[in-house]
CSV table of N, CA, C and O in Angstrom, one decimal:
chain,number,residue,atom,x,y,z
A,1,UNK,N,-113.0,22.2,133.8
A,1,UNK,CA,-112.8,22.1,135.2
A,1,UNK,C,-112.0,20.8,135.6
A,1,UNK,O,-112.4,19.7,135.1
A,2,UNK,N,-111.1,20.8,136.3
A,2,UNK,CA,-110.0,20.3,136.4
A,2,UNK,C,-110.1,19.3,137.9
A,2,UNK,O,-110.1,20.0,138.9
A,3,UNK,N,-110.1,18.0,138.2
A,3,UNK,CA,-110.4,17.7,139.6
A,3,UNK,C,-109.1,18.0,141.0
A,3,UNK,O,-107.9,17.8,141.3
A,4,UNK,N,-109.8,18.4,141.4
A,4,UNK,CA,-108.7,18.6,142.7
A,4,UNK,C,-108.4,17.5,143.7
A,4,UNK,O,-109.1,16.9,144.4
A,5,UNK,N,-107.0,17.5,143.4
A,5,UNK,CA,-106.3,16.0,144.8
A,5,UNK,C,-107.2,16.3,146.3
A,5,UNK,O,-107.6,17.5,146.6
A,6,UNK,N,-107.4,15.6,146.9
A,6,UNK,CA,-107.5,15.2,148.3
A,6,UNK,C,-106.5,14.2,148.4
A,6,UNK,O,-106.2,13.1,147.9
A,7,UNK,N,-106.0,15.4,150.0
A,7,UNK,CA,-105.2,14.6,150.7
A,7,UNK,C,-105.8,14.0,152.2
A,7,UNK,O,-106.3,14.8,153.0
A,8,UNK,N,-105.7,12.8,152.5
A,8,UNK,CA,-105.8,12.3,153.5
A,8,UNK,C,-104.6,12.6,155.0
A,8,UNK,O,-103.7,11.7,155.2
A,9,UNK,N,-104.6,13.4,155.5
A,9,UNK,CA,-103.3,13.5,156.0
A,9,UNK,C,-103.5,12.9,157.4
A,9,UNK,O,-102.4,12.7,157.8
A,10,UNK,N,-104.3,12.6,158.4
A,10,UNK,CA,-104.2,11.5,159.1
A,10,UNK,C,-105.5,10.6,158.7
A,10,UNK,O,-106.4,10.9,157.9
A,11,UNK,N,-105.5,9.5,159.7
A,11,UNK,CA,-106.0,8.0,159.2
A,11,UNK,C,-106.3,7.3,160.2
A,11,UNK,O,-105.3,6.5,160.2
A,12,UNK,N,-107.2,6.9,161.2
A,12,UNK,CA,-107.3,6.3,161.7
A,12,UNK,C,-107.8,4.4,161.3
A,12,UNK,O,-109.0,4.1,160.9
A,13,UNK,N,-107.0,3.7,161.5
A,13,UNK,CA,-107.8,2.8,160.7
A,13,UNK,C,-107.8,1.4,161.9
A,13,UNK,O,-106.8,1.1,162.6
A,14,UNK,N,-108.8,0.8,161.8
A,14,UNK,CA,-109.0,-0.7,162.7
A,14,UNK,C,-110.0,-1.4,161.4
A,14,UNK,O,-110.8,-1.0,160.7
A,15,UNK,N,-109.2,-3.0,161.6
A,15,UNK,CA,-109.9,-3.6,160.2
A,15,UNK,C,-109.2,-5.3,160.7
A,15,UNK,O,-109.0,-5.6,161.8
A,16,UNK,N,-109.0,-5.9,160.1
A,16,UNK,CA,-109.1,-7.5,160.1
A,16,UNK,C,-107.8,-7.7,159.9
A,16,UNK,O,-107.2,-8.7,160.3
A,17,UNK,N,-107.1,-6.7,159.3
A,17,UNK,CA,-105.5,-6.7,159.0
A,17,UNK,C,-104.9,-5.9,160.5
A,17,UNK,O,-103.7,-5.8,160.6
A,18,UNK,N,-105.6,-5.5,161.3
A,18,UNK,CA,-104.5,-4.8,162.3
A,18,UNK,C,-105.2,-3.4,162.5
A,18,UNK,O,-106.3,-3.1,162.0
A,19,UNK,N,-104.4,-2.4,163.4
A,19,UNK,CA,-105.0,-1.3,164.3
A,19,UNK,C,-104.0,-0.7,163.8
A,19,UNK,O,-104.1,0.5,164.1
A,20,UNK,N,-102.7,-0.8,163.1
A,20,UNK,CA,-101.8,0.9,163.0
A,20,UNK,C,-101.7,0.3,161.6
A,20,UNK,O,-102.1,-0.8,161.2
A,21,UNK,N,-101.1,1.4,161.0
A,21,UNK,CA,-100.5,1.7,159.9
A,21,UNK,C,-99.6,0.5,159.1
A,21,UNK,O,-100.0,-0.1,158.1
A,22,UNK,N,-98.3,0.3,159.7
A,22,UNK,CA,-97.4,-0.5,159.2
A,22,UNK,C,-98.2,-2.0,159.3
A,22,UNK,O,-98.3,-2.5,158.2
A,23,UNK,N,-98.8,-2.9,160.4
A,23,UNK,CA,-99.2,-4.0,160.2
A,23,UNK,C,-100.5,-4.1,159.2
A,23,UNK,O,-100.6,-5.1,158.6
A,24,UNK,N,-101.4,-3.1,159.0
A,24,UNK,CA,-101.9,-3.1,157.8
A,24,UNK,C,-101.3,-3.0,156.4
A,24,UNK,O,-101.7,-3.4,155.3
A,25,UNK,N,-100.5,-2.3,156.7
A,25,UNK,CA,-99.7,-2.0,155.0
A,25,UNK,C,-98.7,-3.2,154.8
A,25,UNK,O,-98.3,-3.3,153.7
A,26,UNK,N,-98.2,-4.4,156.0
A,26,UNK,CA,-97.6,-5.5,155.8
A,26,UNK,C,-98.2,-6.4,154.9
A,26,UNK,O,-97.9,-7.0,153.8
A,27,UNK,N,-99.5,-6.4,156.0
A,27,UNK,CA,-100.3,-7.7,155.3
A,27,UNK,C,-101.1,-7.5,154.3
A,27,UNK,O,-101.5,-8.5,153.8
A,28,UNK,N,-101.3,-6.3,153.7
A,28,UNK,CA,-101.7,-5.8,152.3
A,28,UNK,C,-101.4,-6.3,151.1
A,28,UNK,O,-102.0,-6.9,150.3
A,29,UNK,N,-99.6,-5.5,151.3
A,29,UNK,CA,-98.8,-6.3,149.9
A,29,UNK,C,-98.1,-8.0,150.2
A,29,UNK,O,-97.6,-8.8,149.4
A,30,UNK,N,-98.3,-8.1,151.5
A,30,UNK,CA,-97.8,-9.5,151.4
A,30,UNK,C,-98.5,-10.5,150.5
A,30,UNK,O,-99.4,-10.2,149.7
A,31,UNK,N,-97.8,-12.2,150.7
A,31,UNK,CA,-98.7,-12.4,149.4
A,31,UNK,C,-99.2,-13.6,150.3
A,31,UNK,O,-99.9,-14.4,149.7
A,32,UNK,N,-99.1,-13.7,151.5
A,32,UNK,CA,-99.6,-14.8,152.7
A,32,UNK,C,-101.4,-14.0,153.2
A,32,UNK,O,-102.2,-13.2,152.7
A,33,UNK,N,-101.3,-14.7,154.3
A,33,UNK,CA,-102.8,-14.7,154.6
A,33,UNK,C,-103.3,-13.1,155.0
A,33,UNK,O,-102.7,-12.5,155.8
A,34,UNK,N,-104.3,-12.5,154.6
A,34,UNK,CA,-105.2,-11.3,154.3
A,34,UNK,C,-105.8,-11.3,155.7
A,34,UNK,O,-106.4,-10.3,155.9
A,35,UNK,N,-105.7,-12.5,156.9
A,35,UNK,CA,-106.4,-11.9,158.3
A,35,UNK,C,-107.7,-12.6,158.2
A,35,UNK,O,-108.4,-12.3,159.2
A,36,UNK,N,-108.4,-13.5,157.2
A,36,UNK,CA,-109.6,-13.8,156.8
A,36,UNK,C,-109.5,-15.0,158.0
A,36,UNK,O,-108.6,-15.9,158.2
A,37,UNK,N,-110.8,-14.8,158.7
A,37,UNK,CA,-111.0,-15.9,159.3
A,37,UNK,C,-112.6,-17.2,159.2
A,37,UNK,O,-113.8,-16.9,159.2
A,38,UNK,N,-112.0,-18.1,159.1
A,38,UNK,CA,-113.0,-19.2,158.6
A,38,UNK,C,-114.0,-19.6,159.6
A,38,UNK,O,-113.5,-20.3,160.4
A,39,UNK,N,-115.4,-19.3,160.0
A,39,UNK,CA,-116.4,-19.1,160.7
A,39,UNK,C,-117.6,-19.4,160.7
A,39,UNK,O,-118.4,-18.4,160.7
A,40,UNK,N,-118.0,-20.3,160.8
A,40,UNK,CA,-119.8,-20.1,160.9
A,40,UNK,C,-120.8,-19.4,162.0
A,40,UNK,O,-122.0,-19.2,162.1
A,41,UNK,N,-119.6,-18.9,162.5
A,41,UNK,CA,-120.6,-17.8,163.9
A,41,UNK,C,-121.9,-17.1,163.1
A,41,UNK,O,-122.9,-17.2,163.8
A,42,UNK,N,-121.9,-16.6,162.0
A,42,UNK,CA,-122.8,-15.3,161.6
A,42,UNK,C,-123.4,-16.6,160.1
A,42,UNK,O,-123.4,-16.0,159.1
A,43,UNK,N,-123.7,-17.7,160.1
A,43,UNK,CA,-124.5,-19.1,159.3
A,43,UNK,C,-124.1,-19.7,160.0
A,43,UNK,O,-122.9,-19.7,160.0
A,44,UNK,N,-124.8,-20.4,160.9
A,44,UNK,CA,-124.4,-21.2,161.4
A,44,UNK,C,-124.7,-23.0,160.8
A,44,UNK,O,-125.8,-23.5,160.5
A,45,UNK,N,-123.4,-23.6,160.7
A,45,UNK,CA,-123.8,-25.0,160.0
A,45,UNK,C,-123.0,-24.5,158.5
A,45,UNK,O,-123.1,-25.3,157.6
A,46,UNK,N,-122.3,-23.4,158.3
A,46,UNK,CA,-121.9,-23.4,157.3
A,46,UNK,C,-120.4,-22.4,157.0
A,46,UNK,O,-120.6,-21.3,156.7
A,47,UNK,N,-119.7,-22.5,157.1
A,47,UNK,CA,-118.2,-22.0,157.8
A,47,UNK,C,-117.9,-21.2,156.2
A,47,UNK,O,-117.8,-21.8,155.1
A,48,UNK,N,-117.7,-19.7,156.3
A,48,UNK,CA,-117.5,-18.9,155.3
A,48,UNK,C,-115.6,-18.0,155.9
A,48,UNK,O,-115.0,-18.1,157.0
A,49,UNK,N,-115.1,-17.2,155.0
A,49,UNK,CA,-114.2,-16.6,155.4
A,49,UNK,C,-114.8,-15.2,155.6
A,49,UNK,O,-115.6,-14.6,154.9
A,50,UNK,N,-114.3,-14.8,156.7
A,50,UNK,CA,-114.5,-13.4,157.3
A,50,UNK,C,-113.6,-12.4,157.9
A,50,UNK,O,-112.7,-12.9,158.7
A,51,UNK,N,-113.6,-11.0,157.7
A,51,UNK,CA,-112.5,-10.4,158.5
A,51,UNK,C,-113.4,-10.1,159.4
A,51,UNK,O,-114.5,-9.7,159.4
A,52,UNK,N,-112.3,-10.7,160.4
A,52,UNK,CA,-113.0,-10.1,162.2
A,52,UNK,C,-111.8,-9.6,163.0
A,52,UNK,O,-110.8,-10.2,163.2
A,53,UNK,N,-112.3,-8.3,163.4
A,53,UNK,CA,-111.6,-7.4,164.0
A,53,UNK,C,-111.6,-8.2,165.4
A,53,UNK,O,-112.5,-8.8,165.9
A,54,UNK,N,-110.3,-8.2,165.7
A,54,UNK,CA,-110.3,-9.0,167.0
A,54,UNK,C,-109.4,-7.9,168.0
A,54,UNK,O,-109.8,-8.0,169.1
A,55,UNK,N,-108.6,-7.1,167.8
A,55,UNK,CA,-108.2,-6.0,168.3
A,55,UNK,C,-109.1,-5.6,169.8
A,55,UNK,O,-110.3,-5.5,169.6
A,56,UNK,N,-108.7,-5.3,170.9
A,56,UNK,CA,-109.3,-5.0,171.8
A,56,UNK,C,-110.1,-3.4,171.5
A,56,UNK,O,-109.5,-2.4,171.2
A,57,UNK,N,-111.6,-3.6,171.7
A,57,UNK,CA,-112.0,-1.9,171.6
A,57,UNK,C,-112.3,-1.6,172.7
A,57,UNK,O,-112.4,-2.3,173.7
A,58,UNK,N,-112.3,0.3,172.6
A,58,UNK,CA,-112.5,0.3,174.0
A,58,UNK,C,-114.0,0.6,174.3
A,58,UNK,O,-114.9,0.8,173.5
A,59,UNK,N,-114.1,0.6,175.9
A,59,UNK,CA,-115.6,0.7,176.7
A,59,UNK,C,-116.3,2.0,176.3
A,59,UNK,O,-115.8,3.1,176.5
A,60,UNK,N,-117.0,1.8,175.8
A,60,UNK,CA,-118.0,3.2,175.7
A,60,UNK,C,-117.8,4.4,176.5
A,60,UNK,O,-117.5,5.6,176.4
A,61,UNK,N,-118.4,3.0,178.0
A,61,UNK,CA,-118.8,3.3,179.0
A,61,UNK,C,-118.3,4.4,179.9
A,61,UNK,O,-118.9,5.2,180.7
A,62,UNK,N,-117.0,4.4,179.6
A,62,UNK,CA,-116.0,5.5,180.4
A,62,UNK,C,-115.9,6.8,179.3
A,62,UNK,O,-116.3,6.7,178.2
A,63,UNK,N,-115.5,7.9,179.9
A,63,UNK,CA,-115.5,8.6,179.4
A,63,UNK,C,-116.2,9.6,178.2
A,63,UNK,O,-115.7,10.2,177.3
A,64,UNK,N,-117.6,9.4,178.9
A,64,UNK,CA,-118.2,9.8,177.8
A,64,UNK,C,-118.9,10.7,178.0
A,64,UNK,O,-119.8,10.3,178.8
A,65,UNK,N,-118.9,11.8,177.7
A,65,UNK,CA,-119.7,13.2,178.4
A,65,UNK,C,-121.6,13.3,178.4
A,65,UNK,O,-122.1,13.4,177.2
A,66,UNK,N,-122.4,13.2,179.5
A,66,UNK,CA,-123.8,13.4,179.4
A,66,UNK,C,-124.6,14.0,178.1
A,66,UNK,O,-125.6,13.4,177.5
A,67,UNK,N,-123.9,15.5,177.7
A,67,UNK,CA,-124.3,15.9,176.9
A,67,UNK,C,-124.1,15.1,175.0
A,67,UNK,O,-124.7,15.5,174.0
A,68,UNK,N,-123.1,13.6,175.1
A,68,UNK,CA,-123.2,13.6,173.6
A,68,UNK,C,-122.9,12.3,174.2
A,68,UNK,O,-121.7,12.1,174.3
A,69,UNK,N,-123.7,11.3,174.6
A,69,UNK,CA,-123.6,10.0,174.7
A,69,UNK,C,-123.9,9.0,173.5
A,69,UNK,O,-124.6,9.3,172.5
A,70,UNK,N,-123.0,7.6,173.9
A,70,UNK,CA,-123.1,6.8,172.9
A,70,UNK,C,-123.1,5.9,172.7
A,70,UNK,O,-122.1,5.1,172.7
A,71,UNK,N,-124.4,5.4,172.3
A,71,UNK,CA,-125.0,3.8,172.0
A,71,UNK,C,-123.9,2.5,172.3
A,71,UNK,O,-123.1,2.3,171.4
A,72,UNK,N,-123.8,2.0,173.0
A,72,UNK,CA,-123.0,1.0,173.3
A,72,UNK,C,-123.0,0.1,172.2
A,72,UNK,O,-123.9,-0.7,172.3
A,73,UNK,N,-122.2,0.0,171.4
A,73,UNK,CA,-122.7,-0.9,169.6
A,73,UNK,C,-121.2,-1.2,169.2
A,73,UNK,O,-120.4,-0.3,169.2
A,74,UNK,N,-120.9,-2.2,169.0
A,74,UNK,CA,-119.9,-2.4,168.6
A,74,UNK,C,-118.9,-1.4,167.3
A,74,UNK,O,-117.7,-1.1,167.2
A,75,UNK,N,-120.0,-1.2,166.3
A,75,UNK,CA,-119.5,-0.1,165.6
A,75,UNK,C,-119.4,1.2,166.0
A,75,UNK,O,-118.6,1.9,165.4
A,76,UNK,N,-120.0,1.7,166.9
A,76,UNK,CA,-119.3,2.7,167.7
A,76,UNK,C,-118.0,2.7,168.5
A,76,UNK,O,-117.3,3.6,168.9
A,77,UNK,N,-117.9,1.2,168.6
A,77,UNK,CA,-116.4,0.8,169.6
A,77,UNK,C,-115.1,1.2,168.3
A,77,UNK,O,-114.1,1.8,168.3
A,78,UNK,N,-115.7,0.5,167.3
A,78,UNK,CA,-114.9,0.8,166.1
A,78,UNK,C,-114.4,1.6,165.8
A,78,UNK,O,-113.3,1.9,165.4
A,79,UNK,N,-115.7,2.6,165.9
A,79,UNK,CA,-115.3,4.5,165.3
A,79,UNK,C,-114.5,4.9,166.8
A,79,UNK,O,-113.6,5.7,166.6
A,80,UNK,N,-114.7,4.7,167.8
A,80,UNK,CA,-113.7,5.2,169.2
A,80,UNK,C,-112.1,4.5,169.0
A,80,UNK,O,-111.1,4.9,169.6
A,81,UNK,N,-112.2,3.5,168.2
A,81,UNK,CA,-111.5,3.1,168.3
A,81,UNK,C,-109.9,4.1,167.2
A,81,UNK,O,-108.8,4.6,167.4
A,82,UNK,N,-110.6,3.9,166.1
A,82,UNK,CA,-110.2,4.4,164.9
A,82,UNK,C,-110.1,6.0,165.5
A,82,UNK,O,-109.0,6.5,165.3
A,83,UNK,N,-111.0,6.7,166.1
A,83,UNK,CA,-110.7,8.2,165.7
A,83,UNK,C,-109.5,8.4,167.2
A,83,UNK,O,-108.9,9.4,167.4
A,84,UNK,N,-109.4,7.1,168.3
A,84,UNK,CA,-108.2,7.8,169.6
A,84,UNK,C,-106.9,7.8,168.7
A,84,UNK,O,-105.8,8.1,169.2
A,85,UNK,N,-107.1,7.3,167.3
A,85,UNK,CA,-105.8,7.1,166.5
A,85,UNK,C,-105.3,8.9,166.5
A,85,UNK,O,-104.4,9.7,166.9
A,86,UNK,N,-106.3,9.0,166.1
A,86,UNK,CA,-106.1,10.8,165.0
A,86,UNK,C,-106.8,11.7,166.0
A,86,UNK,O,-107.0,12.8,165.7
A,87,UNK,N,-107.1,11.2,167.4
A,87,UNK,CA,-107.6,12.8,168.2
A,87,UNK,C,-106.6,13.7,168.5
A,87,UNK,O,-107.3,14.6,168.9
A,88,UNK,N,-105.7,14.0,168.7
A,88,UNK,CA,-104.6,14.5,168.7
A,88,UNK,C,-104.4,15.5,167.6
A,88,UNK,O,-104.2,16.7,167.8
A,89,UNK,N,-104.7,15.0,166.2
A,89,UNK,CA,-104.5,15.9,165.2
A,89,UNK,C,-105.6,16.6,165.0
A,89,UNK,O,-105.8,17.7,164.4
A,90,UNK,N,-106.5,15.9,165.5
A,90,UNK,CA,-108.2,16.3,165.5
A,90,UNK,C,-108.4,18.1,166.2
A,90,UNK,O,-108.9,19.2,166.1
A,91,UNK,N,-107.4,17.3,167.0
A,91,UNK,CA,-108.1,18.5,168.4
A,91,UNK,C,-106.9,20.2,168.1
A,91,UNK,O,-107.1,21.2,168.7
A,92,UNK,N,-105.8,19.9,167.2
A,92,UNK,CA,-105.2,20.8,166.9
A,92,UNK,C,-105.5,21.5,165.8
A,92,UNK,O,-105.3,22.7,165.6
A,93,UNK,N,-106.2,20.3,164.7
A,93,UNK,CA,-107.4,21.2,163.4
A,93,UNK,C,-108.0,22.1,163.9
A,93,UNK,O,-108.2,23.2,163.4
A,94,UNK,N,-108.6,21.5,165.3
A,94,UNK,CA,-110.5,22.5,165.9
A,94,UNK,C,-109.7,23.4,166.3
A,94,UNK,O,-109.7,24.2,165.4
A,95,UNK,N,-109.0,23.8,167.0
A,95,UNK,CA,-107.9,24.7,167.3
A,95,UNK,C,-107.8,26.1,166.5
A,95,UNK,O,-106.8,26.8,166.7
């Protein structure tokens, strides 16, 4: 039994490197700075490197239907964030 490819064919991505495509795939192969930023916010008294998404997310708060509400959490801002990339292709899959 033989493994079968998976294709990714869209991608939503938000990360420390950037919100589309090409500014992540810049700073990827570049050989300058990775987006890491130097912080003691999360130790404080002790300054470590971290990716921090600094990208504006959006408000929960709007748009969000009664029947399938959602925890106001930053990592939910993340996944809203990442999937307004690909709802478009999303909504022509469910289709």
């Amino acid at each position: 039994m033989t493994a079968q490819p998976i294709y990714l064919n869209h991608l939503g991505l938000v990360c420390s490197m950037g919100d589309n495509h090409e500014d992540i795939r810049h700073r990827l192969f570049s050989a300058g700075d990775r987006c890491l930023t130097t912080t003691d916010h999360f130790t404080p008294g002790r300054p470590l490197p971290v990716g921090m998404v600094d990208t504006p997310l959006p408000d929960l708060a709007t748009g969000l239907s009664r029947e399938h509400p959602l925890e106001h959490t930053r990592t939910n801002q993340l996944l809203a964030a990442a999937m307004a990339q690909i709802q478009a292709a999303f909504d022509e899959a469910r289709q």
